[in-house]
CSV table of C-alpha atoms and ligand atoms in Angstrom, one decimal:
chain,number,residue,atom,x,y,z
A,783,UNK,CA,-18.1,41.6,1.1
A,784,UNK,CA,-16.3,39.0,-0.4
A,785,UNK,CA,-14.6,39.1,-4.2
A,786,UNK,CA,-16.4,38.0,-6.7
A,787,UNK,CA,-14.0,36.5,-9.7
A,788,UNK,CA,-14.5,38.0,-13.4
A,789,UNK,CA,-14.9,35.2,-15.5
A,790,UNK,CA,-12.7,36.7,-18.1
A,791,UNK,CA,-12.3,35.0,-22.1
A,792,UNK,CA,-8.9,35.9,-23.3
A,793,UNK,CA,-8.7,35.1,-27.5
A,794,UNK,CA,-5.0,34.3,-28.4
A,795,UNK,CA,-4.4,33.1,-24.7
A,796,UNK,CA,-1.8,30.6,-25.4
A,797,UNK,CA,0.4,33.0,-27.3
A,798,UNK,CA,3.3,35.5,-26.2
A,799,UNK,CA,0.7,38.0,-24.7
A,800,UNK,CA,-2.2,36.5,-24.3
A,801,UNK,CA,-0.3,33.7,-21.8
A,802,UNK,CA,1.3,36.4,-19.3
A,803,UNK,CA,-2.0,38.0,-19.6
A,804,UNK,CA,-3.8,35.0,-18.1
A,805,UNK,CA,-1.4,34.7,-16.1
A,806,UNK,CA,-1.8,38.1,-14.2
A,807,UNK,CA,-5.4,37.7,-14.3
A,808,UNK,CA,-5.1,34.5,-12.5
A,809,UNK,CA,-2.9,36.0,-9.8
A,810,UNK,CA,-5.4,38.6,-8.9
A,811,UNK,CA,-8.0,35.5,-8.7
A,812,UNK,CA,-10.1,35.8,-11.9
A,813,UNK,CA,-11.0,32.5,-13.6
A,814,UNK,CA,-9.9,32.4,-17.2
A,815,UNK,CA,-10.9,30.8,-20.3
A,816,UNK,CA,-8.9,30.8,-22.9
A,817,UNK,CA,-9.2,29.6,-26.7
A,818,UNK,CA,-6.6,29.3,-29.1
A,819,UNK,CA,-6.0,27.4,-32.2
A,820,UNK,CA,-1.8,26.7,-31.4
A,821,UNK,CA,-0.9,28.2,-34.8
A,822,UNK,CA,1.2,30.6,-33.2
A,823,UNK,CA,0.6,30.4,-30.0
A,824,UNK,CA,1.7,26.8,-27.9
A,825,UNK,CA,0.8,24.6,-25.1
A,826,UNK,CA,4.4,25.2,-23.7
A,827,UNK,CA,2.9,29.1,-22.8
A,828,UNK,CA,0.0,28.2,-20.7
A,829,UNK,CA,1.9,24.7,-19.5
A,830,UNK,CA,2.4,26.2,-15.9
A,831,UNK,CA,-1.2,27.9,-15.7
A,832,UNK,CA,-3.1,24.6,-16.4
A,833,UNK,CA,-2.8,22.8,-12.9
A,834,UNK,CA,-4.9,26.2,-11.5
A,835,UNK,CA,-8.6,25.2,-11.2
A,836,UNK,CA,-9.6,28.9,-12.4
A,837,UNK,CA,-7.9,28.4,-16.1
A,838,UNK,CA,-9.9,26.7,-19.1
A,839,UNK,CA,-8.2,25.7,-22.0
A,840,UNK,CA,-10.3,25.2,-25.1
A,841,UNK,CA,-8.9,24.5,-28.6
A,842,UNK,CA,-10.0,26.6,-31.3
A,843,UNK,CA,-10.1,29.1,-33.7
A,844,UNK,CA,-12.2,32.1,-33.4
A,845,UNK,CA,-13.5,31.6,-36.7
A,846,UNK,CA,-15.8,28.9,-35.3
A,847,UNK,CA,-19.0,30.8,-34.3
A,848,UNK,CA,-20.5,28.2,-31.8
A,849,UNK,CA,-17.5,28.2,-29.8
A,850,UNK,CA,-17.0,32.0,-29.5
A,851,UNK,CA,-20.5,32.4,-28.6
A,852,UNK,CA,-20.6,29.5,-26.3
A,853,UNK,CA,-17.5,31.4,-24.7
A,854,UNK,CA,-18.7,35.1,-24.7
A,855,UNK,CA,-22.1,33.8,-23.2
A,856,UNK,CA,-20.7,32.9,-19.9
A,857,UNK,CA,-18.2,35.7,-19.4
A,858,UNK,CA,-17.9,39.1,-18.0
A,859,UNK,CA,-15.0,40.7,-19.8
A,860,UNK,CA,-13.1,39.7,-23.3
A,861,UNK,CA,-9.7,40.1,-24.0
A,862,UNK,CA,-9.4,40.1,-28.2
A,863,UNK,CA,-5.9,39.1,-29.3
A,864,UNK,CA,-6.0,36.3,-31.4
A,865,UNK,CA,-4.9,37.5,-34.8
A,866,UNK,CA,-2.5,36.8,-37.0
A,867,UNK,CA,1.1,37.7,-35.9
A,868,UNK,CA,4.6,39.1,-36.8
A,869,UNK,CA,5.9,40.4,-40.5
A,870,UNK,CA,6.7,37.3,-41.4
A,871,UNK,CA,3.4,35.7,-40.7
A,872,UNK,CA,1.8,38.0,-43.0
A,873,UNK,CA,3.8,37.6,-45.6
A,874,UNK,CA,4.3,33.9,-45.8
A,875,UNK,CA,0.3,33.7,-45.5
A,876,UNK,CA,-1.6,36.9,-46.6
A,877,UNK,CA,-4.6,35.4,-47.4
A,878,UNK,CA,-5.0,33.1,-44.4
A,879,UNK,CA,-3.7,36.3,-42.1
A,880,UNK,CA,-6.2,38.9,-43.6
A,881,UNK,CA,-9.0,36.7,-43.3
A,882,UNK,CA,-8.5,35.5,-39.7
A,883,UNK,CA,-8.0,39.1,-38.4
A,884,UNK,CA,-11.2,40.3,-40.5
A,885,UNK,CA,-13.3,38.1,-39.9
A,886,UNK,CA,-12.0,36.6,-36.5
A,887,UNK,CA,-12.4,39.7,-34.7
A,888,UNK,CA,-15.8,40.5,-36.8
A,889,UNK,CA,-17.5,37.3,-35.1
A,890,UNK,CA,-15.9,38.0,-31.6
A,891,UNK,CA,-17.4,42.0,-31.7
A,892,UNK,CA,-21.1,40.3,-33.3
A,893,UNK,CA,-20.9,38.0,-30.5
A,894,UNK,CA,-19.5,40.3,-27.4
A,895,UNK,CA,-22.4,43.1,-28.6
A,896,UNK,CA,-25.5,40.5,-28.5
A,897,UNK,CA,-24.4,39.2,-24.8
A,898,UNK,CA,-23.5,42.7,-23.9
A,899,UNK,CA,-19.9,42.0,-22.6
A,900,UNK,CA,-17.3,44.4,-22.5
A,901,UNK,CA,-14.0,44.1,-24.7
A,902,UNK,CA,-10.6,45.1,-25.2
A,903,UNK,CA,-8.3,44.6,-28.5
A,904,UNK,CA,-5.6,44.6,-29.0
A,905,UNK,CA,-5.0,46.1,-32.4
A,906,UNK,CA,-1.2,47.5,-33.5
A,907,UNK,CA,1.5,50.5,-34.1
A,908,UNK,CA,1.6,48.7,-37.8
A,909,UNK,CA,-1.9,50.6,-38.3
A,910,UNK,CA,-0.2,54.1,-38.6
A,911,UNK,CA,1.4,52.2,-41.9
A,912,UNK,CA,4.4,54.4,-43.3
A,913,UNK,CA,3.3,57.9,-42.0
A,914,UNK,CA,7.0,59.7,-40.6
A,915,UNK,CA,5.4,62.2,-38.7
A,916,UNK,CA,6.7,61.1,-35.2
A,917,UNK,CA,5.9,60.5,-32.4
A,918,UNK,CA,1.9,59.1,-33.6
A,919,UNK,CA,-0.4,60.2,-32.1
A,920,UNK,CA,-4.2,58.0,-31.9
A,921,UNK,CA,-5.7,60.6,-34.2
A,922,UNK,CA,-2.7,60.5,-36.4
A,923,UNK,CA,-3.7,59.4,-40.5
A,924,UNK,CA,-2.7,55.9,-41.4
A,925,UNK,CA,-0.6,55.7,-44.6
A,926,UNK,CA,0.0,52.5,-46.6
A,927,UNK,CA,1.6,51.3,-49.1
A,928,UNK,CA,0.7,49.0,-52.9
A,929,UNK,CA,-2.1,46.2,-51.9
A,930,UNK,CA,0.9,44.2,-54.0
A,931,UNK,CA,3.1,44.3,-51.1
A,932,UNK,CA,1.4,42.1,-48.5
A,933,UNK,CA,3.1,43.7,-45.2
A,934,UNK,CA,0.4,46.2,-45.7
A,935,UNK,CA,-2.5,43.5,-45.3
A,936,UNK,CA,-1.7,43.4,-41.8
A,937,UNK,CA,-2.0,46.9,-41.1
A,938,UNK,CA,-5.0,47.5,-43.2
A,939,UNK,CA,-6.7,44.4,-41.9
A,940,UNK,CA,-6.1,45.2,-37.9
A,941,UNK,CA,-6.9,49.3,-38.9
A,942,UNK,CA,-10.7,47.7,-40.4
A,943,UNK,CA,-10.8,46.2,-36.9
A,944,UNK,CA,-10.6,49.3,-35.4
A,945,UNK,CA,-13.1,50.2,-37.4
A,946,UNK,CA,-15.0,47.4,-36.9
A,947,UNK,CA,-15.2,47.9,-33.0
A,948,UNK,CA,-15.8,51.7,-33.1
A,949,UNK,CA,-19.2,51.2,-35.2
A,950,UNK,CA,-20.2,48.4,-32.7
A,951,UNK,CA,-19.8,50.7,-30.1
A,952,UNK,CA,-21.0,53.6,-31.4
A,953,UNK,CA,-24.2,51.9,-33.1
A,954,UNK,CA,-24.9,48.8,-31.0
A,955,UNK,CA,-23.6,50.5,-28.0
A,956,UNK,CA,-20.5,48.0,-27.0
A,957,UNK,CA,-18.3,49.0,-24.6
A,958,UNK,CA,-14.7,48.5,-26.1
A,959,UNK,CA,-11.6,49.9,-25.9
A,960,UNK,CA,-8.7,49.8,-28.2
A,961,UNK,CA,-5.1,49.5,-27.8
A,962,UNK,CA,-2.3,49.8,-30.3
A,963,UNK,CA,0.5,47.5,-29.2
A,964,UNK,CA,4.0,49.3,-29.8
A,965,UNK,CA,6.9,46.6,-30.3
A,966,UNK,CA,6.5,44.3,-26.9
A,967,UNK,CA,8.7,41.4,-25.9
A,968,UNK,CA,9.9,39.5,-23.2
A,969,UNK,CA,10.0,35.7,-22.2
A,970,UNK,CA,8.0,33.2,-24.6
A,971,UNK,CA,8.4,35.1,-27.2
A,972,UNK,CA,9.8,33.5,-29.9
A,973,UNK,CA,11.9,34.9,-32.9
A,974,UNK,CA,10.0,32.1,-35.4
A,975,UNK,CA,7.6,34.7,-37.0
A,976,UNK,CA,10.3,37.3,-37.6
A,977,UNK,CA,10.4,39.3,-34.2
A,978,UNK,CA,14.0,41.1,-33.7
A,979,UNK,CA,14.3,41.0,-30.3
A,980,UNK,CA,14.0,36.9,-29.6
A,981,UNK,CA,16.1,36.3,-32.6
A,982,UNK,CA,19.0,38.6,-31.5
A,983,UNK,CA,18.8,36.8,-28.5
A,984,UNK,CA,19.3,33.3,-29.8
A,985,UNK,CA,21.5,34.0,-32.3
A,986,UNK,CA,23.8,35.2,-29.5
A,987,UNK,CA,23.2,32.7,-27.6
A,988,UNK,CA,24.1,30.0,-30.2
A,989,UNK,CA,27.0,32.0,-31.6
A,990,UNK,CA,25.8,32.6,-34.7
A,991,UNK,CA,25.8,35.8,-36.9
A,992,UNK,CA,23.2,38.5,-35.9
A,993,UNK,CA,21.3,39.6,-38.7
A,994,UNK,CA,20.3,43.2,-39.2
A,995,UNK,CA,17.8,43.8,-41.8
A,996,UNK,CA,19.0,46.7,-44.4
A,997,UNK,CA,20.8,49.4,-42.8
A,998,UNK,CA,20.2,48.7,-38.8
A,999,UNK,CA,19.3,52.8,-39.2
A,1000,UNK,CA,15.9,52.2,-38.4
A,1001,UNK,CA,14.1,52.8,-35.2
A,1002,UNK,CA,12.0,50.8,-33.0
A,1003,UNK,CA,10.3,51.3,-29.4
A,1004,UNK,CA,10.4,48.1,-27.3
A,1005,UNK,CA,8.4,47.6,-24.2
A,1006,UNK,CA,8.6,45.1,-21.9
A,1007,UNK,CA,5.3,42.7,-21.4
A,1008,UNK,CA,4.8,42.7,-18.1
A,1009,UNK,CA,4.4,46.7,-18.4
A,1010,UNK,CA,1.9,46.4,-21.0
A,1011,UNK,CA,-0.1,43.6,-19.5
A,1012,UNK,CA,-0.6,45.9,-16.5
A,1013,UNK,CA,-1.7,48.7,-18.8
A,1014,UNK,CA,-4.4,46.0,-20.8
A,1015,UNK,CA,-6.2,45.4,-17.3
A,1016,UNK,CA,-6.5,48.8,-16.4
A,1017,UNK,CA,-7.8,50.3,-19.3
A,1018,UNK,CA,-10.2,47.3,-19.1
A,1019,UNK,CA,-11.2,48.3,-15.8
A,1020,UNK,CA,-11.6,52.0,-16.7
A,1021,UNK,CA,-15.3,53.4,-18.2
A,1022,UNK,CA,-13.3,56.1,-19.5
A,1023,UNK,CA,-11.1,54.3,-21.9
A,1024,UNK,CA,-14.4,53.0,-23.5
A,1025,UNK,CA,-14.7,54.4,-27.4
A,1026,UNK,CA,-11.7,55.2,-27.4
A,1027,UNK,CA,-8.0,53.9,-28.9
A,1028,UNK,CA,-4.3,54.0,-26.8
A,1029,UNK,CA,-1.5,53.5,-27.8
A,1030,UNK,CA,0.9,51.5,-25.3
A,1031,UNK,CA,4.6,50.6,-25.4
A,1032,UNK,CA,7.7,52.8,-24.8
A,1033,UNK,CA,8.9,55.4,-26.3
A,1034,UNK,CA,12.5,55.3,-26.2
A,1035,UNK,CA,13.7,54.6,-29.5
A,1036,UNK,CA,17.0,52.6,-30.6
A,1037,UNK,CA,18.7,51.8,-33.7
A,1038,UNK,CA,18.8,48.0,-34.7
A,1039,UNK,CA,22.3,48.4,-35.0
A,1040,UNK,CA,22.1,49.4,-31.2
A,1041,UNK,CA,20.1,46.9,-30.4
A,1042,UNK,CA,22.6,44.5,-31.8
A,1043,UNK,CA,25.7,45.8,-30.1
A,1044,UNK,CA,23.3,46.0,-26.7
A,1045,UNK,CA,22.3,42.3,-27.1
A,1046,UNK,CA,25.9,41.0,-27.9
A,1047,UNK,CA,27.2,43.1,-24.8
A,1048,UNK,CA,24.9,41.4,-22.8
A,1049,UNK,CA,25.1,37.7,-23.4
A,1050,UNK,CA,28.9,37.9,-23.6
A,1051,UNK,CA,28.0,36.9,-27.0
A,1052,UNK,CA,31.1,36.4,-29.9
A,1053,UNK,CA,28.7,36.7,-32.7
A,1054,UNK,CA,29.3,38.4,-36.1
A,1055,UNK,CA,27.0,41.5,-36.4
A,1056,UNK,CA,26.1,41.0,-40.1
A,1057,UNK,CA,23.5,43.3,-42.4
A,1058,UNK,CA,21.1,41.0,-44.6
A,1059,UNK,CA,19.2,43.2,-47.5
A,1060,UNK,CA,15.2,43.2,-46.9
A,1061,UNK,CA,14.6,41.5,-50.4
A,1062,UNK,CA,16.7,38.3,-49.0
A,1063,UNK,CA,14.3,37.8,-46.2
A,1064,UNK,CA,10.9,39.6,-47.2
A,1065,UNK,CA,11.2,39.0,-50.8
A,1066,UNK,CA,11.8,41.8,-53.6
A,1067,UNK,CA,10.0,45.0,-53.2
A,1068,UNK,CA,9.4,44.6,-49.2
A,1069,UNK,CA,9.5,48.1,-47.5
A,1070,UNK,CA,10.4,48.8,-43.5
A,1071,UNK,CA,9.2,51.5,-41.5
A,1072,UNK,CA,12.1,53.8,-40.7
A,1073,UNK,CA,10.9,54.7,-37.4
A,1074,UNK,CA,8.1,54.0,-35.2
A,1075,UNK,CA,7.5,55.9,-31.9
A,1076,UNK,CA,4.2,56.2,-29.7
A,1077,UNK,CA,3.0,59.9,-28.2
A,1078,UNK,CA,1.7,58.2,-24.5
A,1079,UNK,CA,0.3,61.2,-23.6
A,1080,UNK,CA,-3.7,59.8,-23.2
A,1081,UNK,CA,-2.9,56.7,-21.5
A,1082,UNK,CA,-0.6,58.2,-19.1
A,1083,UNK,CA,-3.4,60.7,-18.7
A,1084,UNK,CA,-5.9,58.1,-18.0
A,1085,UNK,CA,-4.4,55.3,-15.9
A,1086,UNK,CA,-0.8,57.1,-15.0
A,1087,UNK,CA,0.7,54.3,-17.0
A,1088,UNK,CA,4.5,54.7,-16.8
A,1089,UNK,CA,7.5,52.2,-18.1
A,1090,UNK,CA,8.9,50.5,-15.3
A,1091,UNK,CA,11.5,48.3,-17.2
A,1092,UNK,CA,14.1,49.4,-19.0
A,1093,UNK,CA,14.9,47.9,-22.1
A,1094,UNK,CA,18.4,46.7,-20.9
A,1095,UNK,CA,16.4,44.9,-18.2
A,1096,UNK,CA,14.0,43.5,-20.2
A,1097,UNK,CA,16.7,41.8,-22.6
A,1098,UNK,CA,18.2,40.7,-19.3
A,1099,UNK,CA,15.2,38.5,-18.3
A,1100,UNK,CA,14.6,37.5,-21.8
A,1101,UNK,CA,18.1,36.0,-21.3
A,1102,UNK,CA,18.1,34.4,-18.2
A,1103,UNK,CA,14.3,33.1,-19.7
A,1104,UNK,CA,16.2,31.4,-22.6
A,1105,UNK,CA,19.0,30.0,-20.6
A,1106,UNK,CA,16.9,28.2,-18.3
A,1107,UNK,CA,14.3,26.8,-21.0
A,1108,UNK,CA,15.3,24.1,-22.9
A,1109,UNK,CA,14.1,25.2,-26.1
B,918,UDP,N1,14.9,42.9,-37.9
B,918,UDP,C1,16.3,42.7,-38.1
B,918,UDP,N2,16.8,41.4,-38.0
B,918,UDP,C2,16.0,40.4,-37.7
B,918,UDP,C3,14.6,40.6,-37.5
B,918,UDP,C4,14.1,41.9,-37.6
B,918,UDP,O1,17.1,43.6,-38.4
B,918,UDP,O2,16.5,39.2,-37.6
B,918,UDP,C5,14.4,44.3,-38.0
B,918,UDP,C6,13.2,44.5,-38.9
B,918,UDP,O3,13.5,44.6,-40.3
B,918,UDP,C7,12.6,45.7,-38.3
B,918,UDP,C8,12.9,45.6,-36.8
B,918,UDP,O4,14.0,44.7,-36.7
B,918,UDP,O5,13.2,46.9,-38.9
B,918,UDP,C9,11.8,45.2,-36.0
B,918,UDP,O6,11.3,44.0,-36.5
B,918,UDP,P1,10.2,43.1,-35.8
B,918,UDP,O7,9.8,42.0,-36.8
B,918,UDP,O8,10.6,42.6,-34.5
B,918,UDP,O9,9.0,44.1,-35.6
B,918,UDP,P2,8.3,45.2,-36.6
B,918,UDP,O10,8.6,46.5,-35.9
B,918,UDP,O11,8.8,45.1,-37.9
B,918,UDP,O12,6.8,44.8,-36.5
């Protein structure tokens, strides 16, 4: 019997992960619709994917009811990930940042439980907030910090997300899964809303001095996109993962003072490595989260998901990505 293509709505398409995610979905001959307002996200992402008679572009936000349920109505699966993104997002806008994820992902779970189509989001590691008990686990408690101190918005607003989803599911019988996203990058990511990786990368690049935030002591996980795109469409595809929450990313943790010295190796880079206190950047009173690493047990359970990239890879292609580009 013939395939029959998914008609699949991915929110946030046009960003970082939302555009390789279309683009894999595409690939594997699904037709894709995709709305984005460009805050974060650009044309530039999806530039390549729009020549493909399968992808739809629509401008927008997901605040705009008719358009999401214009959208959801004709689908068969939804991808969530339009949100608000990166530190520095939240705290140059908190109020524009807690809203859009509250209420963003509020309309696109109203909407995806009255036409009965099944959704994945995409929530975050920021959620487990500054508990130390490592490696966190899904049922692990999320601790945050003063409501004064806006980093926490994020956290708090993507955790009442999760919360959000699980009562849909449990009361209006949704099917959706959850993932908590664990430091990704990779090519089209950009370093403009505060992400480590892309700005080592370019500051290399254009000789000029990394910046390590406080100490470079603290601990990150990163995992490389194409790895965790694989790992979105099959816990879409799985009945099990339904109801429940995964985290996915790696879990081998470096400094940011290794992560420095890795990324200077590697683009033959002459740059100063330079330390920058947190209040310089984030303002007074900002506070970092010494270490952050997932326990992968239930999703390699489930779907055998595995890392397949090394990080030292994965800051290769991010290289070669911003060679080539002409950014
Ligand atoms: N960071 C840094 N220099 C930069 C950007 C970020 O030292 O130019 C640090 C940041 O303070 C954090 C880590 O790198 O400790 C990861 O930051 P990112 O914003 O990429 O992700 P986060 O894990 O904070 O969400």
């Amino acid at each position: 019997m013939a395939y029959r293509s998914k008609k699949v709505l991915i929110t946030g398409g046009a960003g970082f992960i939302g555009s390789h995610l279309a683009e894999k979905l595409l690939q594997s001959g699904e037709e894709v619709f995709v709305i984005d307002n460009l805050s974060t996200g650009s044309l530039k992402n999806i530039k390549h994917l729009r020549k493909n008679k399968k992808f739809h572009f629509i401008k927008g936000t997901v605040l705009n009811k008719k358009k999401v349920a214009n959208l959801v109505k004709k689908v068969d699966q939804i991808y969530h990930l339009a949100a608000a993104v990166g530190v520095k997002t939240i705290i140059d806008k908190p109020l524009e940042s807690f809203l859009l994820n509250l209420k963003g992902t509020e309309i696109v779970l109203e909407n995806a439980a009255k036409y009965k189509v099944p959704l994945l989001i995409t929530s975050t590691s920021e959620v487990y907030g500054k508990n130390n008990k490592l490696p966190f686990k899904e049922e692990d408690d999320r601790i945050y910090g003063s409501a004064y101190n806006s980093r926490w918005g994020y956290g708090l607003s993507k955790g009442s997300d999760e919360f959000l989803a699980l009562a849909y599911h449990r009361e209006k019988d949704l099917s959706v899964v959850i993932t908590r996203l664990f430091n990704v990058i990779g090519p089209r990511q950009t370093g403009s809303y505060g992400m480590v990786v892309p700005r080592f990368i370019q500051q290399c690049l254009a000789g000029k001095p990394i910046t390590i935030y406080g100490t470079g002591n603290q601990t990150r996980c990163f995992a490389f996109i194409d790895d965790v795109v694989l790992a979105l469409i099959s816990l879409m595809s799985n009945p099990k993962a339904v109801g429940k929450i995964f985290n996915l990313g790696s879990d081998k943790e470096i400094t940011i003072k290794n992560l420095a010295k890795i990324v200077k190796r590697l683009t033959k880079s002459k740059s100063q490595i330079t330390f920058v206190p947190y209040n310089k950047v984030y303002g007074q009173g900002f506070e970092d989260m010494a270490h952050r690493r997932p326990d992968l047990t239930k999703i390699r359970k489930l779907i055998g998901y595995k890392v397949n990239i090394s990080l030292k890879e994965a800051i290769k292609k991010i290289i070669r990505y911003l060679n080539s580009s002409v950014n």
